[in-house]
Amino acid sequence: MKINSLTLFTPFLQETLRFYHELLGFNLVEQTNHSFGLKVGQSLLRFEAIETGRPHYHFAFSIPKNNVREAGLWLEQRTPLIPNEAASTLIHFANWKAHAMYFYDPQGNIVEFIAREDLDATSDAPFSATSVLGLNEIGIVVDAPLEWARYFMTQAPVPFFSRGPVTDTFTALGDDEGLLIISHPGRNWFPTQIAAEKHPLRAELITGNQHFSLNFER
């Protein structure tokens, strides 16, 4: 499954634009007085302004599997990384066959760079914003994760993630190329103590030649 686009909402539009475009260097491809869009690898990441509330999200970008340490150094020059309980900022998920690092954006979103061992993606170029392959995970927060996942599977040919848990409070749909990480409200987003909350978002997904939409309303 590919994540073609993701739209999130922010009360800090200009700060968020500066962070992703000026600091991290992602290419700005859309801009209005109330929104902007960034081309990140194969994906489009959009932010739209809101006047009230402070939503926070979790999402991940995929990076080449041979760029993990270089990507970590690149990020540390621009923003602090979030350590896990063992004080490590480079985290190995043996079961998911991946290495990841996390950071906050100005809104408090928990953002992740993840390198998946089974993706055939390597790069010989020095790591930069153009090395990022695209969006790889979207955190979805619903009251009944397993029930929602099973319903979504009737609408789109997306399986349970082969390495992920299938529980009432947490599960994942998709594959190494793209995942929906589905959580019950109140469960902390790893590796933070920030509890998952329901907030509006939109996404466009591609599986095979089929396109599917997610729309969690404000």
PDB file of C-alpha atoms in Angstrom:
ATOM      1  CA  MET A   1       0.000   0.000   0.000  1.00  0.00           C
ATOM      2  CA  LYS A   2       1.275   3.474  -0.889  1.00  0.00           C
ATOM      3  CA  ILE A   3       0.364   6.619   0.997  1.00  0.00           C
ATOM      4  CA  ASN A   4      -0.211   9.125  -1.778  1.00  0.00           C
ATOM      5  CA  SER A   5      -1.152  12.093   0.399  1.00  0.00           C
ATOM      6  CA  LEU A   6      -1.856  13.070   3.996  1.00  0.00           C
ATOM      7  CA  THR A   7      -3.611  16.238   5.182  1.00  0.00           C
ATOM      8  CA  LEU A   8      -3.252  17.349   8.806  1.00  0.00           C
ATOM      9  CA  PHE A   9      -4.503  20.391  10.712  1.00  0.00           C
ATOM     10  CA  THR A  10      -2.408  22.896  12.638  1.00  0.00           C
ATOM     11  CA  PRO A  11      -2.796  26.136  14.626  1.00  0.00           C
ATOM     12  CA  PHE A  12       0.870  26.898  13.830  1.00  0.00           C
ATOM     13  CA  LEU A  13       0.835  27.103  10.041  1.00  0.00           C
ATOM     14  CA  GLN A  14       3.815  29.405   9.517  1.00  0.00           C
ATOM     15  CA  GLU A  15       5.993  27.720  12.147  1.00  0.00           C
ATOM     16  CA  THR A  16       5.189  24.334  10.632  1.00  0.00           C
ATOM     17  CA  LEU A  17       5.977  25.601   7.130  1.00  0.00           C
ATOM     18  CA  ARG A  18       9.348  26.936   8.254  1.00  0.00           C
ATOM     19  CA  PHE A  19      10.169  23.659  10.006  1.00  0.00           C
ATOM     20  CA  TYR A  20       9.449  21.331   7.100  1.00  0.00           C
ATOM     21  CA  HIS A  21      10.397  23.585   4.188  1.00  0.00           C
ATOM     22  CA  GLU A  22      13.187  25.803   5.471  1.00  0.00           C
ATOM     23  CA  LEU A  23      14.753  23.647   8.199  1.00  0.00           C
ATOM     24  CA  LEU A  24      14.282  20.136   6.826  1.00  0.00           C
ATOM     25  CA  GLY A  25      14.262  21.227   3.188  1.00  0.00           C
ATOM     26  CA  PHE A  26      11.189  19.483   1.806  1.00  0.00           C
ATOM     27  CA  ASN A  27       9.967  20.910  -1.486  1.00  0.00           C
ATOM     28  CA  LEU A  28       7.039  23.342  -1.231  1.00  0.00           C
ATOM     29  CA  VAL A  29       4.570  22.624  -4.049  1.00  0.00           C
ATOM     30  CA  GLU A  30       1.321  24.204  -2.804  1.00  0.00           C
ATOM     31  CA  GLN A  31       0.631  27.306  -0.733  1.00  0.00           C
ATOM     32  CA  THR A  32      -2.379  29.462   0.142  1.00  0.00           C
ATOM     33  CA  ASN A  33      -3.134  31.794   3.051  1.00  0.00           C
ATOM     34  CA  HIS A  34      -4.588  28.823   4.937  1.00  0.00           C
ATOM     35  CA  SER A  35      -2.586  25.774   3.806  1.00  0.00           C
ATOM     36  CA  PHE A  36       0.546  24.427   2.223  1.00  0.00           C
ATOM     37  CA  GLY A  37       1.712  21.185   0.646  1.00  0.00           C
ATOM     38  CA  LEU A  38       5.129  19.546   0.538  1.00  0.00           C
ATOM     39  CA  LYS A  39       6.356  16.929  -1.895  1.00  0.00           C
ATOM     40  CA  VAL A  40       8.168  14.299   0.170  1.00  0.00           C
ATOM     41  CA  GLY A  41       9.405  11.501  -2.054  1.00  0.00           C
ATOM     42  CA  GLN A  42       6.395   9.833  -3.652  1.00  0.00           C
ATOM     43  CA  SER A  43       3.956  11.483  -1.204  1.00  0.00           C
ATOM     44  CA  LEU A  44       2.285  14.825  -0.631  1.00  0.00           C
ATOM     45  CA  LEU A  45       2.101  16.122   2.961  1.00  0.00           C
ATOM     46  CA  ARG A  46      -0.406  18.937   3.499  1.00  0.00           C
ATOM     47  CA  PHE A  47      -1.163  21.134   6.494  1.00  0.00           C
ATOM     48  CA  GLU A  48      -4.293  23.250   6.844  1.00  0.00           C
ATOM     49  CA  ALA A  49      -4.775  26.028   9.389  1.00  0.00           C
ATOM     50  CA  ILE A  50      -7.272  25.844  12.247  1.00  0.00           C
ATOM     51  CA  GLU A  51      -8.173  28.633  14.652  1.00  0.00           C
ATOM     52  CA  THR A  52      -8.947  26.572  17.750  1.00  0.00           C
ATOM     53  CA  GLY A  53      -7.520  23.427  19.296  1.00  0.00           C
ATOM     54  CA  ARG A  54      -4.070  21.879  19.096  1.00  0.00           C
ATOM     55  CA  PRO A  55      -4.273  18.465  17.448  1.00  0.00           C
ATOM     56  CA  HIS A  56      -1.272  16.188  17.460  1.00  0.00           C
ATOM     57  CA  TYR A  57      -0.552  13.275  15.175  1.00  0.00           C
ATOM     58  CA  HIS A  58       1.892  10.461  14.599  1.00  0.00           C
ATOM     59  CA  PHE A  59       3.216   9.754  11.119  1.00  0.00           C
ATOM     60  CA  ALA A  60       6.367   8.315   9.589  1.00  0.00           C
ATOM     61  CA  PHE A  61       8.563   8.838   6.551  1.00  0.00           C
ATOM     62  CA  SER A  62      10.412   6.001   4.858  1.00  0.00           C
ATOM     63  CA  ILE A  63      14.165   6.356   4.268  1.00  0.00           C
ATOM     64  CA  PRO A  64      16.681   4.129   2.431  1.00  0.00           C
ATOM     65  CA  LYS A  65      17.757   1.209   4.589  1.00  0.00           C
ATOM     66  CA  ASN A  66      21.474   1.974   4.201  1.00  0.00           C
ATOM     67  CA  ASN A  67      21.058   5.610   5.327  1.00  0.00           C
ATOM     68  CA  VAL A  68      19.963   5.042   8.915  1.00  0.00           C
ATOM     69  CA  ARG A  69      22.932   6.434  10.814  1.00  0.00           C
ATOM     70  CA  GLU A  70      23.551   9.186   8.284  1.00  0.00           C
ATOM     71  CA  ALA A  71      19.897  10.213   8.505  1.00  0.00           C
ATOM     72  CA  GLY A  72      20.158  10.344  12.290  1.00  0.00           C
ATOM     73  CA  LEU A  73      23.161  12.674  12.134  1.00  0.00           C
ATOM     74  CA  TRP A  74      21.389  14.814   9.534  1.00  0.00           C
ATOM     75  CA  LEU A  75      18.312  15.140  11.741  1.00  0.00           C
ATOM     76  CA  GLU A  76      20.324  15.884  14.897  1.00  0.00           C
ATOM     77  CA  GLN A  77      21.852  18.890  13.141  1.00  0.00           C
ATOM     78  CA  ARG A  78      18.326  20.292  12.675  1.00  0.00           C
ATOM     79  CA  THR A  79      16.162  19.136  15.572  1.00  0.00           C
ATOM     80  CA  PRO A  80      16.476  17.072  18.779  1.00  0.00           C
ATOM     81  CA  LEU A  81      15.681  13.370  18.534  1.00  0.00           C
ATOM     82  CA  ILE A  82      13.380  11.643  21.016  1.00  0.00           C
ATOM     83  CA  PRO A  83      15.108   8.890  23.048  1.00  0.00           C
ATOM     84  CA  ASN A  84      13.452   5.673  24.162  1.00  0.00           C
ATOM     85  CA  GLU A  85      13.536   4.334  27.733  1.00  0.00           C
ATOM     86  CA  ALA A  86      17.072   3.080  27.151  1.00  0.00           C
ATOM     87  CA  ALA A  87      18.159   6.605  26.125  1.00  0.00           C
ATOM     88  CA  SER A  88      18.733   5.506  22.539  1.00  0.00           C
ATOM     89  CA  THR A  89      17.627   7.682  19.648  1.00  0.00           C
ATOM     90  CA  LEU A  90      18.166   4.944  17.040  1.00  0.00           C
ATOM     91  CA  ILE A  91      15.656   2.218  17.752  1.00  0.00           C
ATOM     92  CA  HIS A  92      15.689  -1.287  16.282  1.00  0.00           C
ATOM     93  CA  PHE A  93      12.381  -3.098  15.886  1.00  0.00           C
ATOM     94  CA  ALA A  94      13.523  -6.687  15.394  1.00  0.00           C
ATOM     95  CA  ASN A  95      10.042  -8.095  14.816  1.00  0.00           C
ATOM     96  CA  TRP A  96       9.120  -5.370  12.320  1.00  0.00           C
ATOM     97  CA  LYS A  97      12.597  -5.574  10.701  1.00  0.00           C
ATOM     98  CA  ALA A  98      13.115  -1.837  10.864  1.00  0.00           C
ATOM     99  CA  HIS A  99      15.226   0.920  12.389  1.00  0.00           C
ATOM    100  CA  ALA A 100      13.638   4.221  13.366  1.00  0.00           C
ATOM    101  CA  MET A 101      14.252   7.626  14.909  1.00  0.00           C
ATOM    102  CA  TYR A 102      11.708  10.114  16.192  1.00  0.00           C
ATOM    103  CA  PHE A 103      11.381  13.874  16.603  1.00  0.00           C
ATOM    104  CA  TYR A 104       8.763  16.540  17.311  1.00  0.00           C
ATOM    105  CA  ASP A 105       7.667  19.229  14.908  1.00  0.00           C
ATOM    106  CA  PRO A 106       6.504  22.685  16.162  1.00  0.00           C
ATOM    107  CA  GLN A 107       2.970  21.384  16.659  1.00  0.00           C
ATOM    108  CA  GLY A 108       4.089  18.505  18.869  1.00  0.00           C
ATOM    109  CA  ASN A 109       3.468  15.847  16.231  1.00  0.00           C
ATOM    110  CA  ILE A 110       5.493  12.674  16.780  1.00  0.00           C
ATOM    111  CA  VAL A 111       7.320  12.276  13.481  1.00  0.00           C
ATOM    112  CA  GLU A 112       9.394   9.252  12.538  1.00  0.00           C
ATOM    113  CA  PHE A 113      12.058   8.352   9.997  1.00  0.00           C
ATOM    114  CA  ILE A 114      11.920   4.593   9.451  1.00  0.00           C
ATOM    115  CA  ALA A 115      14.138   2.276   7.407  1.00  0.00           C
ATOM    116  CA  ARG A 116      12.567  -1.082   6.589  1.00  0.00           C
ATOM    117  CA  GLU A 117      14.949  -3.941   5.899  1.00  0.00           C
ATOM    118  CA  ASP A 118      12.655  -5.689   3.407  1.00  0.00           C
ATOM    119  CA  LEU A 119      12.135  -2.645   1.202  1.00  0.00           C
ATOM    120  CA  ASP A 120      14.455  -2.651  -1.795  1.00  0.00           C
ATOM    121  CA  ALA A 121      15.518   0.947  -1.274  1.00  0.00           C
ATOM    122  CA  THR A 122      19.132   2.073  -0.970  1.00  0.00           C
ATOM    123  CA  SER A 123      20.967   5.257  -1.863  1.00  0.00           C
ATOM    124  CA  ASP A 124      24.602   6.164  -2.514  1.00  0.00           C
ATOM    125  CA  ALA A 125      23.972   9.919  -2.307  1.00  0.00           C
ATOM    126  CA  PRO A 126      24.663  11.965   0.840  1.00  0.00           C
ATOM    127  CA  PHE A 127      21.507  12.029   2.947  1.00  0.00           C
ATOM    128  CA  SER A 128      19.218  15.029   2.444  1.00  0.00           C
ATOM    129  CA  ALA A 129      15.521  15.841   2.241  1.00  0.00           C
ATOM    130  CA  THR A 130      15.500  14.386  -1.269  1.00  0.00           C
ATOM    131  CA  SER A 131      16.578  11.010   0.156  1.00  0.00           C
ATOM    132  CA  VAL A 132      13.222  10.557   1.922  1.00  0.00           C
ATOM    133  CA  LEU A 133      11.139   8.032   0.002  1.00  0.00           C
ATOM    134  CA  GLY A 134       7.689   9.149   1.116  1.00  0.00           C
ATOM    135  CA  LEU A 135       5.116   8.726   3.848  1.00  0.00           C
ATOM    136  CA  ASN A 136       5.227   5.260   5.373  1.00  0.00           C
ATOM    137  CA  GLU A 137       2.870   5.330   8.369  1.00  0.00           C
ATOM    138  CA  ILE A 138      -0.234   7.214   9.453  1.00  0.00           C
ATOM    139  CA  GLY A 139      -1.464   7.008  13.021  1.00  0.00           C
ATOM    140  CA  ILE A 140      -5.237   6.468  13.108  1.00  0.00           C
ATOM    141  CA  VAL A 141      -7.043   6.904  16.450  1.00  0.00           C
ATOM    142  CA  VAL A 142     -10.484   5.331  16.819  1.00  0.00           C
ATOM    143  CA  ASP A 143     -12.523   3.980  19.726  1.00  0.00           C
ATOM    144  CA  ALA A 144     -12.545   0.405  18.401  1.00  0.00           C
ATOM    145  CA  PRO A 145      -9.324  -0.223  16.406  1.00  0.00           C
ATOM    146  CA  LEU A 146      -9.976  -3.852  15.504  1.00  0.00           C
ATOM    147  CA  GLU A 147     -13.594  -3.204  14.533  1.00  0.00           C
ATOM    148  CA  TRP A 148     -12.570  -0.211  12.415  1.00  0.00           C
ATOM    149  CA  ALA A 149      -9.747  -2.184  10.747  1.00  0.00           C
ATOM    150  CA  ARG A 150     -12.065  -5.026   9.818  1.00  0.00           C
ATOM    151  CA  TYR A 151     -14.599  -2.594   8.374  1.00  0.00           C
ATOM    152  CA  PHE A 152     -11.901  -0.800   6.339  1.00  0.00           C
ATOM    153  CA  MET A 153     -10.728  -4.134   4.960  1.00  0.00           C
ATOM    154  CA  THR A 154     -14.204  -4.617   3.451  1.00  0.00           C
ATOM    155  CA  GLN A 155     -13.739  -1.330   1.566  1.00  0.00           C
ATOM    156  CA  ALA A 156     -10.117  -1.723   0.457  1.00  0.00           C
ATOM    157  CA  PRO A 157      -7.903  -4.752  -0.266  1.00  0.00           C
ATOM    158  CA  VAL A 158      -5.496  -3.955   2.576  1.00  0.00           C
ATOM    159  CA  PRO A 159      -4.447  -6.798   4.897  1.00  0.00           C
ATOM    160  CA  PHE A 160      -3.409  -6.836   8.518  1.00  0.00           C
ATOM    161  CA  PHE A 161       0.315  -6.143   8.679  1.00  0.00           C
ATOM    162  CA  SER A 162       2.051  -9.507   8.671  1.00  0.00           C
ATOM    163  CA  ARG A 163       4.393  -8.532  11.549  1.00  0.00           C
ATOM    164  CA  GLY A 164       2.006  -6.460  13.582  1.00  0.00           C
ATOM    165  CA  PRO A 165      -0.298  -7.202  16.496  1.00  0.00           C
ATOM    166  CA  VAL A 166      -4.020  -7.704  15.990  1.00  0.00           C
ATOM    167  CA  THR A 167      -5.652  -6.606  19.232  1.00  0.00           C
ATOM    168  CA  ASP A 168      -8.691  -4.668  20.340  1.00  0.00           C
ATOM    169  CA  THR A 169      -6.604  -1.626  21.269  1.00  0.00           C
ATOM    170  CA  PHE A 170      -3.817  -1.596  18.662  1.00  0.00           C
ATOM    171  CA  THR A 171      -3.311  -3.036  15.206  1.00  0.00           C
ATOM    172  CA  ALA A 172      -1.821  -2.187  11.809  1.00  0.00           C
ATOM    173  CA  LEU A 173      -3.012  -2.522   8.217  1.00  0.00           C
ATOM    174  CA  GLY A 174      -0.824  -2.576   5.129  1.00  0.00           C
ATOM    175  CA  ASP A 175       2.713  -3.640   4.346  1.00  0.00           C
ATOM    176  CA  ASP A 176       6.289  -2.397   4.495  1.00  0.00           C
ATOM    177  CA  GLU A 177       5.550   0.200   1.815  1.00  0.00           C
ATOM    178  CA  GLY A 178       2.727   1.818   3.772  1.00  0.00           C
ATOM    179  CA  LEU A 179       0.917   1.243   7.064  1.00  0.00           C
ATOM    180  CA  LEU A 180      -2.079   2.496   8.968  1.00  0.00           C
ATOM    181  CA  ILE A 181      -1.152   2.331  12.666  1.00  0.00           C
ATOM    182  CA  ILE A 182      -4.505   2.079  14.433  1.00  0.00           C
ATOM    183  CA  SER A 183      -4.683   2.929  18.125  1.00  0.00           C
ATOM    184  CA  HIS A 184      -7.272   3.276  20.842  1.00  0.00           C
ATOM    185  CA  PRO A 185      -7.391   6.774  22.447  1.00  0.00           C
ATOM    186  CA  GLY A 186      -5.156   7.012  25.484  1.00  0.00           C
ATOM    187  CA  ARG A 187      -2.472   4.620  24.304  1.00  0.00           C
ATOM    188  CA  ASN A 188       0.908   6.407  24.290  1.00  0.00           C
ATOM    189  CA  TRP A 189       2.614   6.979  20.973  1.00  0.00           C
ATOM    190  CA  PHE A 190       6.008   5.281  21.159  1.00  0.00           C
ATOM    191  CA  PRO A 191       8.543   6.387  22.357  1.00  0.00           C
ATOM    192  CA  THR A 192       6.740   9.257  24.100  1.00  0.00           C
ATOM    193  CA  GLN A 193       4.323   9.618  26.986  1.00  0.00           C
ATOM    194  CA  ILE A 194       1.885  11.443  24.715  1.00  0.00           C
ATOM    195  CA  ALA A 195      -1.468   9.715  24.574  1.00  0.00           C
ATOM    196  CA  ALA A 196      -3.135   9.132  21.230  1.00  0.00           C
ATOM    197  CA  GLU A 197      -6.115  11.392  20.594  1.00  0.00           C
ATOM    198  CA  LYS A 198      -8.754  11.541  17.884  1.00  0.00           C
ATOM    199  CA  HIS A 199      -8.172  14.433  15.496  1.00  0.00           C
ATOM    200  CA  PRO A 200      -9.266  15.184  11.930  1.00  0.00           C
ATOM    201  CA  LEU A 201      -7.159  14.063   9.003  1.00  0.00           C
ATOM    202  CA  ARG A 202      -7.483  13.111   5.349  1.00  0.00           C
ATOM    203  CA  ALA A 203      -5.430  10.660   3.345  1.00  0.00           C
ATOM    204  CA  GLU A 204      -5.288   9.151  -0.122  1.00  0.00           C
ATOM    205  CA  LEU A 205      -4.037   5.574  -0.386  1.00  0.00           C
ATOM    206  CA  ILE A 206      -3.106   3.439  -3.377  1.00  0.00           C
ATOM    207  CA  THR A 207      -3.133  -0.342  -3.502  1.00  0.00           C
ATOM    208  CA  GLY A 208      -2.509  -1.888  -6.878  1.00  0.00           C
ATOM    209  CA  ASN A 209      -4.353   0.346  -9.336  1.00  0.00           C
ATOM    210  CA  GLN A 210      -7.057   1.297  -6.831  1.00  0.00           C
ATOM    211  CA  HIS A 211      -7.296   4.582  -4.940  1.00  0.00           C
ATOM    212  CA  PHE A 212      -8.965   4.905  -1.538  1.00  0.00           C
ATOM    213  CA  SER A 213      -9.707   7.854   0.712  1.00  0.00           C
ATOM    214  CA  LEU A 214      -9.682   8.300   4.481  1.00  0.00           C
ATOM    215  CA  ASN A 215     -11.593  11.248   5.902  1.00  0.00           C
ATOM    216  CA  PHE A 216     -11.817  11.835   9.626  1.00  0.00           C
ATOM    217  CA  GLU A 217     -13.867  15.009   9.928  1.00  0.00           C
ATOM    218  CA  ARG A 218     -13.214  17.940  12.228  1.00  0.00           C
TER     219      ARG A 218
END
